[in-house]
XYZ file of C-alpha atoms in Angstrom:
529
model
C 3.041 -39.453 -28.112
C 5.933 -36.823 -28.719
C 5.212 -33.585 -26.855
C 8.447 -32.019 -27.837
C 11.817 -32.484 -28.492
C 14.647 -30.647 -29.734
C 18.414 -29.980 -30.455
C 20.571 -29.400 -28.361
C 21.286 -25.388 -29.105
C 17.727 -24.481 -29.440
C 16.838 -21.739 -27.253
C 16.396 -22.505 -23.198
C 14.200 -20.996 -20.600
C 15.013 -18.207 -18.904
C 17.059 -19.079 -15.633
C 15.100 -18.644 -12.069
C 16.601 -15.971 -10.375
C 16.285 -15.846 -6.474
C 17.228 -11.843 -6.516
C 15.455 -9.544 -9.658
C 18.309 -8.203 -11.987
C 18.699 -5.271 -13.584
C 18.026 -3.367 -10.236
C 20.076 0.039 -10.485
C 20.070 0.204 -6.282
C 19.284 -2.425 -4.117
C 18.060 -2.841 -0.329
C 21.579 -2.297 1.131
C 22.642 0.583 -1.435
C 22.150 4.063 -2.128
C 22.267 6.580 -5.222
C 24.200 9.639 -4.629
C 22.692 12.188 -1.800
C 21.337 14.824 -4.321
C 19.568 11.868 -6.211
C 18.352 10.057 -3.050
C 16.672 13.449 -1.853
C 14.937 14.219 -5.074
C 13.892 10.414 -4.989
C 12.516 10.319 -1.769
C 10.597 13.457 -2.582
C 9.111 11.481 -5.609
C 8.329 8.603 -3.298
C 6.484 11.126 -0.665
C 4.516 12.904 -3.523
C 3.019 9.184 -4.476
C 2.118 8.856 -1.488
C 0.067 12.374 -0.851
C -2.497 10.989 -3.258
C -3.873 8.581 -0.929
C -3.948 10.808 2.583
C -5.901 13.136 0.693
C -8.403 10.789 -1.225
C -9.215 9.044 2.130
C -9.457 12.034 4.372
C -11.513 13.670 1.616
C -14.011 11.059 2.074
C -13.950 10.513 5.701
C -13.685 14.008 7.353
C -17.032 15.327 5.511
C -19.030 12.317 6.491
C -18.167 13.564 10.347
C -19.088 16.344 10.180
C -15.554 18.480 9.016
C -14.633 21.430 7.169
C -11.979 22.063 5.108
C -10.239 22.869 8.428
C -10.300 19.800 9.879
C -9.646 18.116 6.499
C -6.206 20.030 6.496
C -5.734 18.393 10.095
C -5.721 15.311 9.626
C -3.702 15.268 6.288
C -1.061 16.704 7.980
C -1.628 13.943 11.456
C -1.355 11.266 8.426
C 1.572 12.722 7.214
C 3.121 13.007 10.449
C 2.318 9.258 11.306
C 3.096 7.716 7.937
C 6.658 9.555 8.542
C 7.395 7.752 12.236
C 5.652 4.611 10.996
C 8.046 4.519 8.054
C 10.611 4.968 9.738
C 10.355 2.719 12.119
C 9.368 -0.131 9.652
C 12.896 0.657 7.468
C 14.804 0.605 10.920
C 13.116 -2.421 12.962
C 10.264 -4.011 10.880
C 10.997 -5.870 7.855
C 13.635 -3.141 6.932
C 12.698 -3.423 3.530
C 12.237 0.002 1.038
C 8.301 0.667 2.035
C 6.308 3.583 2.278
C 3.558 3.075 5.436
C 0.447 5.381 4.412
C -2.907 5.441 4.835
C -5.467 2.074 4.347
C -8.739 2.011 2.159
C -9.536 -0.944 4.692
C -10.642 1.039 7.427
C -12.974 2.819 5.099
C -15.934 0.955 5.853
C -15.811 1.051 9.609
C -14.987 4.789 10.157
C -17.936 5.629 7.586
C -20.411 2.688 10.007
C -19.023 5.110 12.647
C -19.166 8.796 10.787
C -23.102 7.449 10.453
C -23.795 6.138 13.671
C -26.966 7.411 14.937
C -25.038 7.637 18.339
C -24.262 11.582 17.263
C -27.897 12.538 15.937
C -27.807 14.705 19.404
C -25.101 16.630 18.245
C -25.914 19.659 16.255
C -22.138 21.470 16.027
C -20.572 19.842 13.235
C -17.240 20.208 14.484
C -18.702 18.317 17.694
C -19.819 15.656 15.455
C -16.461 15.181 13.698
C -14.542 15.022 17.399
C -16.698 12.432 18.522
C -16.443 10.231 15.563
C -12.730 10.643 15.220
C -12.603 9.906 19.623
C -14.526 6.661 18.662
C -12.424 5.952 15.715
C -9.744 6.292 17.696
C -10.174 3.845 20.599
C -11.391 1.376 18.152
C -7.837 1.573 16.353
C -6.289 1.237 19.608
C -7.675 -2.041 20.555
C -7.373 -3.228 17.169
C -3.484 -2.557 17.152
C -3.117 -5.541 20.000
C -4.546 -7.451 17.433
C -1.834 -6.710 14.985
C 1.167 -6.724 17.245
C -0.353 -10.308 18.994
C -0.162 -11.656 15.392
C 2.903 -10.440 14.575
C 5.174 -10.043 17.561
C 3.868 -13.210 19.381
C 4.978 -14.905 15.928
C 1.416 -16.144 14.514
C 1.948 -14.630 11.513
C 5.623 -16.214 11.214
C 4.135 -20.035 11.269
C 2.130 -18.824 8.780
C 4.566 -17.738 6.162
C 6.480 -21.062 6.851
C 3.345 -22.860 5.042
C 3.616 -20.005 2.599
C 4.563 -20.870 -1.481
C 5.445 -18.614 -4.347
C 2.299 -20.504 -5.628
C 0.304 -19.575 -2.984
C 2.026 -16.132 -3.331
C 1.466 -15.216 -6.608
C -2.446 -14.245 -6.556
C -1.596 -12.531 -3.214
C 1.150 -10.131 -4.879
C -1.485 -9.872 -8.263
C -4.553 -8.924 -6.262
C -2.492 -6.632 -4.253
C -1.790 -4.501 -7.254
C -5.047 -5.311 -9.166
C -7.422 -4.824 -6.458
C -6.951 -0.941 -6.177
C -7.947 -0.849 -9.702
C -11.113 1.672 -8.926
C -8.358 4.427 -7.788
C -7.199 3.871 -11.067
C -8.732 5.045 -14.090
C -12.390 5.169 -13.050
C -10.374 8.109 -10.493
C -8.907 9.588 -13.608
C -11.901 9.696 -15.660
C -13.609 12.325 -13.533
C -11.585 15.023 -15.466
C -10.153 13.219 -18.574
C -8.707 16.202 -19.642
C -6.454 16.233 -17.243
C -5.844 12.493 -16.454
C -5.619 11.294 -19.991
C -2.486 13.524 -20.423
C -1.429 12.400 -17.348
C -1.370 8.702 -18.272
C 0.092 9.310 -21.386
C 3.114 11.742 -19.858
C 3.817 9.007 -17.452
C 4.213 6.431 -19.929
C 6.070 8.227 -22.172
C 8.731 9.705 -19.922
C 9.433 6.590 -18.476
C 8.988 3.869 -21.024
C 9.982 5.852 -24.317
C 12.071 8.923 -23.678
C 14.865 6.512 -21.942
C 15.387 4.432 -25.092
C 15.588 7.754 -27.457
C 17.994 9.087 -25.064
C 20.413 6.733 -23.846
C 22.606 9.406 -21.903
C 19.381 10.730 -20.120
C 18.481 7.023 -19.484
C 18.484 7.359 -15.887
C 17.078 10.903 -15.460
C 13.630 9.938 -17.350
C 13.212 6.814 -16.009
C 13.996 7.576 -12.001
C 12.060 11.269 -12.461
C 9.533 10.476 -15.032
C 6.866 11.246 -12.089
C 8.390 14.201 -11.245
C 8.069 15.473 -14.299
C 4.883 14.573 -15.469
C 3.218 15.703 -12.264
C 5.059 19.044 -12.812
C 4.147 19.286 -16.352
C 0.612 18.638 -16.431
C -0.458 20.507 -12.761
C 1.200 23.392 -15.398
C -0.925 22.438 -17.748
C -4.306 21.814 -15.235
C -3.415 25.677 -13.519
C -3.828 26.663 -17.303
C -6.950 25.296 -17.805
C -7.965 26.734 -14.522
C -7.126 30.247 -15.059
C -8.190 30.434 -18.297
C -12.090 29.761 -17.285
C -12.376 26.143 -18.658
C -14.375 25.152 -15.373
C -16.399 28.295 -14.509
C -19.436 27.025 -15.288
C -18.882 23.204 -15.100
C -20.990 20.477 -12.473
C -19.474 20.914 -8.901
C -17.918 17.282 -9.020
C -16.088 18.146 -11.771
C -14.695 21.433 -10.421
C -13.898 19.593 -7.236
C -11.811 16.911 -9.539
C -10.296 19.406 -12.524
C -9.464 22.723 -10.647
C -6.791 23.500 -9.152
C -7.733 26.316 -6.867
C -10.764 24.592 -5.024
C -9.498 21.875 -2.728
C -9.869 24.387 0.373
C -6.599 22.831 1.480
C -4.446 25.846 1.257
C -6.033 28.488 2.612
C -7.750 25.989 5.893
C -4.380 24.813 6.233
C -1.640 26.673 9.173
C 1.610 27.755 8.316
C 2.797 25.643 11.564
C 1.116 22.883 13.785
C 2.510 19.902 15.261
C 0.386 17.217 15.739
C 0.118 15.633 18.899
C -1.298 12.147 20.572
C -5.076 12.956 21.880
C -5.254 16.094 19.793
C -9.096 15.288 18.649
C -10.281 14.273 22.606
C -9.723 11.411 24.708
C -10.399 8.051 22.855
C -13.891 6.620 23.554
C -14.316 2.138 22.974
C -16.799 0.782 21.707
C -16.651 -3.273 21.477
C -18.373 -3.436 17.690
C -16.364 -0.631 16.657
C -13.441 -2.216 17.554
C -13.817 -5.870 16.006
C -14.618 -4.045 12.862
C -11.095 -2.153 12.565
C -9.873 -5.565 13.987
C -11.189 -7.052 10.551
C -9.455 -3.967 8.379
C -5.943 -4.774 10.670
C -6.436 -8.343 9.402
C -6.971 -7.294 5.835
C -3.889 -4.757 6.452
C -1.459 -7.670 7.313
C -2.419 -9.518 4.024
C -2.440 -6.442 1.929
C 0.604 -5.464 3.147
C 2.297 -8.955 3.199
C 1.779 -9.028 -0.514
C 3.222 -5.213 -0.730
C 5.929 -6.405 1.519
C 6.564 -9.251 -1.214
C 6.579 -6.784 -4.507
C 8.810 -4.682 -2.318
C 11.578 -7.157 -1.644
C 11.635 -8.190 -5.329
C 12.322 -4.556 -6.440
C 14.358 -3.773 -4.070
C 16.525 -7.052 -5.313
C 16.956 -8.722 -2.228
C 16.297 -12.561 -1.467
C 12.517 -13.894 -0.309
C 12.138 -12.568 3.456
C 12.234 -15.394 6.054
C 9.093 -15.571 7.884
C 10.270 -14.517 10.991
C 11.476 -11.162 9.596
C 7.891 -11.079 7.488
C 6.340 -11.380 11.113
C 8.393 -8.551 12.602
C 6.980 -6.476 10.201
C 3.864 -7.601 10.792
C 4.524 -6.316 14.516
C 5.965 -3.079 13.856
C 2.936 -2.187 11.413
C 0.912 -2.957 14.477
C 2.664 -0.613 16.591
C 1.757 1.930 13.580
C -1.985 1.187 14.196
C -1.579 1.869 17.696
C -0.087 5.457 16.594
C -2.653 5.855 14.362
C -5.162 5.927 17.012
C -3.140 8.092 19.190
C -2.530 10.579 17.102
C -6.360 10.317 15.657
C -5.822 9.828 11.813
C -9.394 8.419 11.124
C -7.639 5.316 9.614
C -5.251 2.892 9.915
C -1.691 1.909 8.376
C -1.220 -0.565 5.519
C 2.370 -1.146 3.809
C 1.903 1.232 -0.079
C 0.971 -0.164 -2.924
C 1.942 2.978 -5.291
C 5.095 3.531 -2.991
C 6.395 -0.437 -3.981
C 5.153 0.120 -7.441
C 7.538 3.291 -7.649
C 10.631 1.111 -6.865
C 9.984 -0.708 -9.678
C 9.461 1.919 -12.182
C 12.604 3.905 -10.920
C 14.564 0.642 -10.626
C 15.991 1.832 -7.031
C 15.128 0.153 -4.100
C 17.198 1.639 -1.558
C 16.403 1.866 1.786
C 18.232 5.192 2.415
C 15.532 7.039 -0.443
C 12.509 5.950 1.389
C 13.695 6.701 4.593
C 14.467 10.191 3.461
C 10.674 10.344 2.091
C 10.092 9.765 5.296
C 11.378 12.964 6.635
C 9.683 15.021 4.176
C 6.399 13.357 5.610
C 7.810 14.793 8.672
C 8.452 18.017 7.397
C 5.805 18.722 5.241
C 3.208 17.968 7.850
C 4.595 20.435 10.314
C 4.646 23.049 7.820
C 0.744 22.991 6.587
C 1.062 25.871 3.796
C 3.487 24.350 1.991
C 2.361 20.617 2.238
C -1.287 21.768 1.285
C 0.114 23.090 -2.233
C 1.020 20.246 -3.299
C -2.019 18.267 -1.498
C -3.914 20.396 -3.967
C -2.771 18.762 -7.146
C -5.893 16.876 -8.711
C -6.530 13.969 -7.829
C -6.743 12.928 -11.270
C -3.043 13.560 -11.582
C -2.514 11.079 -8.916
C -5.077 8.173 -10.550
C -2.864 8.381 -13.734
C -0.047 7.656 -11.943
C -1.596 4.772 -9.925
C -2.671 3.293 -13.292
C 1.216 2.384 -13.700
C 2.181 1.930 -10.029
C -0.500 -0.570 -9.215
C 0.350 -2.159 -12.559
C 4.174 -2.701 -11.580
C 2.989 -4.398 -8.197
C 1.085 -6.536 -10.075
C 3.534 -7.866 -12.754
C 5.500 -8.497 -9.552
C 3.704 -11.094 -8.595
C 3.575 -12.260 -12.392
C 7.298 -12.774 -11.815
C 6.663 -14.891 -9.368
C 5.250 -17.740 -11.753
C 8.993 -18.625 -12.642
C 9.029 -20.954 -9.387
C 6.108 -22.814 -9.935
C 5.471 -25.824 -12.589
C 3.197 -23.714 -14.798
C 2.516 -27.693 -17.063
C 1.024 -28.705 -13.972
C -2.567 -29.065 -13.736
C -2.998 -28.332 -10.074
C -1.128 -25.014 -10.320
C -2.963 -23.974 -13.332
C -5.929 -24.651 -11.350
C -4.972 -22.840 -8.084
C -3.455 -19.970 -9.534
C -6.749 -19.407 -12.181
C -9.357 -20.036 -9.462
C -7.897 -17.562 -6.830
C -7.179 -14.779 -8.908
C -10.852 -15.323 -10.438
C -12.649 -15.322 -7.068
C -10.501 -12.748 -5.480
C -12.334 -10.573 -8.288
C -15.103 -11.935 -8.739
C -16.130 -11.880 -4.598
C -15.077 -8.339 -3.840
C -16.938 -6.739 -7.141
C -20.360 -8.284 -5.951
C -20.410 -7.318 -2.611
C -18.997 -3.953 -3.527
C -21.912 -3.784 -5.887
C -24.635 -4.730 -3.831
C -23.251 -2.405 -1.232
C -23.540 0.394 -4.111
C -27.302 -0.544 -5.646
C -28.416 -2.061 -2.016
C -27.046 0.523 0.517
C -25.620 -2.166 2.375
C -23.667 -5.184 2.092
C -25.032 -8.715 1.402
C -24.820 -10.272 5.148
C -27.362 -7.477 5.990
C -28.219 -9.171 9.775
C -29.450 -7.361 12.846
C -25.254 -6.755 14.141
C -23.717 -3.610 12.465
C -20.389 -4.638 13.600
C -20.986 -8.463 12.140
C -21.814 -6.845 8.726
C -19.037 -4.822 8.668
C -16.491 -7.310 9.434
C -18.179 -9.447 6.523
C -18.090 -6.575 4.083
C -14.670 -5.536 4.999
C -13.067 -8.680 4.620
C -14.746 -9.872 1.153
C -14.106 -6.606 -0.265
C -10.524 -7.041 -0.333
C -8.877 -8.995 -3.621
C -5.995 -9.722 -1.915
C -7.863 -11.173 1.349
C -10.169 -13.412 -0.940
C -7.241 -14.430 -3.275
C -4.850 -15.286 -0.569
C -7.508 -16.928 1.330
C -8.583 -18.937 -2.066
C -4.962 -20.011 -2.798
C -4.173 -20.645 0.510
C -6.213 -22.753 1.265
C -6.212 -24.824 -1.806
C -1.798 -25.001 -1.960
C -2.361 -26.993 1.185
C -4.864 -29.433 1.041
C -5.197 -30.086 -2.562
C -3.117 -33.254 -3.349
C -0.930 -32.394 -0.685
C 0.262 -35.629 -0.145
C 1.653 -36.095 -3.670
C 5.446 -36.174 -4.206
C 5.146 -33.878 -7.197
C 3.459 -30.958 -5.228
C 6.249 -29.213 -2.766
C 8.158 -28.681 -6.366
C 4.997 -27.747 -8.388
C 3.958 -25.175 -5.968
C 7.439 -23.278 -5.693
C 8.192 -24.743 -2.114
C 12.023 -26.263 -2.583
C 12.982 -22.485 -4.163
C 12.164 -20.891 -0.730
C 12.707 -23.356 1.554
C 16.704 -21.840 2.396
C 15.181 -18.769 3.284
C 12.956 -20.074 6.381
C 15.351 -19.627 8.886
C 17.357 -16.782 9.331
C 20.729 -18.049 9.307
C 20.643 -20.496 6.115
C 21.355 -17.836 3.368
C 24.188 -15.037 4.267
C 22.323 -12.798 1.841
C 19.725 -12.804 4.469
C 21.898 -10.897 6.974
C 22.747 -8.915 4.899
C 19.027 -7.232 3.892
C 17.140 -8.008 6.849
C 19.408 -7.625 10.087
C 18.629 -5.016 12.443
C 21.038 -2.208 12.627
C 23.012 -1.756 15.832
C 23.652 -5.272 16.124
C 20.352 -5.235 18.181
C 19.493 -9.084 16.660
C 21.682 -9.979 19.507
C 18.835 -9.017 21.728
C 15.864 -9.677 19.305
C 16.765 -12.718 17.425
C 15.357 -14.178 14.804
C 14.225 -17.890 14.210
């Protein structure tokens, strides 16, 4: 039978392309100063979303005011900065944002609950307590991270890692935050909606109209759809369209009732210990271990989106384990400083590299000193921590979406006529959805997760870990890019393998040098295999 055939000058597939193109900036360059500044402030603004959404949720549940809220926003802030920093400079050195994790959720709210604090009547008691035990258990759980990474666990790993094996990781990464996304903007859809739609249109439409403004609208469209509609929300505000609206709905649409600005100082540095002295507790602590191993996936696959956007070649596992290290050292920081959760490598952040088409390292480490900045100076980081969250969702809808269709472009290294990809690539994307939605579920209608036995900390570590897309994908695909066929000829090219296999070891590709050595000439003293 004749599947197809053709002449010679028909059309031909696009060619595989190790680096992306059409990348304005890569890894090693830089826009001009004025541009890089207004970038990185873009790339810290994405960010704020996501310290305040996860402190809003955490510091009430222990027992905090507004005043404590403001506190730790600014400690995440001010950790996120160093942590960034020091990824850009000695981790992977690639162009990512390290913020706040929705993986440490679960335990910190197991802790918030505990029944350990029912003694305590002070509610700013409470909350020191919790955040002291939240603390320790971060500590210990940082070990964990830097073991894995610096000891070089995570490094034989990535060797037996394939763009096949990839691609759901990279696609769940991006897809599995899909709950901050619209169902987040819907709480006040007249001020999301808009959102959405200014996003969109600034930076998908407005470029092609103007082609001498290109750049502008495409590398500021957040900018200034943020600034447009938080214009438009204050209107809204002012002119009464909440006063007599449900309290949720205030608390989502207003502008003037986060509490943020006025509980906020004008200056306060925080400082290692600032909440207490850390308290351990062994159940505690595997549980955050569990959210640190969900972290290194997560961000492994962020990691991944980040490098393609940034244009620079696949990273070799040894630098991917680095990384993995130096976010570990970020945990440990996180549970000095006391930031009620840990560090993960940000989705939105690697998202926005794609949308602005810059991926230089020089804009996000300049977003990293307005973390710095910002968190010092409480006033004037709480204005803009006010902006609705909705805001924020809207742009997430697009973000999350560009992290995603990263690791759709990863499909052009695999044999997509092969059964055995088809099969591994449908099956782990469909269970890395399908898992996480029903134990999130059941947690919702149930009140607790669906390994409900006699151990907290056993339940936790269950719900934690199948309540993560990426984990469940990545463990899926994993799993089945290695043992099934595996002993066919056909399967190392099927799967991707031969495209990566140059960039293993350091020293194979000279591009590799070129994005991923350490500054100072200090791979002279750290080397890397």
């Amino acid at each position: 039978m004749i599947v197809g055939g053709g002449k010679s000058d028909e059309f031909q597939p696009f060619p595989v392309k190790d680096q992306l193109p059409g990348v304005d900036f890569c890894l090693s360059s830089a826009p001009s100063w004025p541009e890089a500044i207004l970038l990185g402030f873009q790339h810290y603004l994405v960010m704020l979303g996501t310290s305040v959404l996860i402190s809003s949720i955490l510091v009430p549940l222990m027992g905090g005011g507004n005043v404590e809220k403001a506190d730790v926003i600014n400690t995440i802030l001010f950790v996120s900065g160093i942590n960034t920093l020091l990824q850009t400079l000695f981790g992977t050195r690639l162009p990512v944002v390290i913020g706040a994790s929705y993986a440490y959720i679960i335990p910190s709210i197991s802790v918030a609950l505990s029944r350990r604090y029912s003694f305590i009547i002070d509610p700013r008691q409470r909350f020191k307590a919790s955040m002291r035990d939240v603390q320790g258990s971060l500590i210990v759980a940082s070990f964990f991270t830097m073991i894995i990474g610096f000891f070089g666990f995570w490094r034989i790993i990535g060797r037996f890692f394939s763009p096949l094996a990839a691609i759901p990781l990279v696609i769940l990464t991006g897809l599995g935050l899909y709950a901050q996304g619209f169902p987040l903007l819907a709480r006040c859809i007249e001020v999301g909606l808009p959102a959405l739609v200014a996003v969109v249109f600034l930076s998908q439409y407005v470029p092609h109209w103007l082609k001498s403004r290109r750049g502008i609208f495409e590398r500021f469209a957040i900018l200034f759809s943020v600034a447009i509609i938080w214009a438009y929300a204050e209107i809204l505000t002012a002119a009464g369209a909440y006063d007599n609206r449900a309290p949720q709905t205030q608390f989502s649409c207003r502008t003037d009732r986060s509490g943020l600005i006025s509980a906020a100082p004008w200056i306060r540095f925080p400082y290692p210990f600032q909440w207490g002295r850390p308290r351990f507790n062994a159940g505690d602590a595997v549980a955050v271990m569990a959210a640190s191993f969900v972290t290194i996936i997560e961000s492994t696959g962020t990691f991944i989106a980040a490098s393609r956007y940034a244009s620079a070649t696949p990273m070799p596992p040894s630098v991917l384990s680095r990384g993995v290290g130096w976010l570990g050292v970020g945990h440990l920081l996180d549970g000095l400083f006391g930031t009620g959760s840990g560090s993960t490598a940000s989705v939105e952040n690697a998202g926005l590299l794609g949308l602005t088409r810059v991926g230089s390292r020089r804009v996000i480490q300049i977003s990293a000193l307005f973390m710095l900045f910002f968190s010092v100076l409480g006033k004037f980081g709480a204005v803009l921590a006010s902006i609705p969250l909705p805001i924020m969702a809207a742009l997430y809808c697009l973000l999350f979406a560009y992290v995603a269709s990263a690791g759709l472009g990863l499909l052009q290294f695999c044999n997509l006529n092969s059964f055995r990809t088809k099969f591994i690539l449908g099956f782990s994307v469909f269970m890395g959805l399908s898992v996480p939605q029903y134990f999130n579920q059941h947690l919702l209608v149930s009140g607790h997760g669906p390994v409900n036995t006699g151990s907290t900390w056993f339940n936790n570590v269950m719900q934690v870990i199948f309540s993560s897309p990426a984990t469940v994908g990545i463990i899926v695909a994993f799993f089945l890019d290695c043992t099934h066929s595996y002993g066919h000829g056909s399967v190392r090219r099927d799967s991707g393998r031969h495209w990566w296999e140059k960039f293993t070891t350091f020293s194979t590709d000279t591009r590799t040098e070129e994005f991923y050595s350490l500054p100072a000439n200090l791979n002279r003293f750290f080397p890397s295999f």
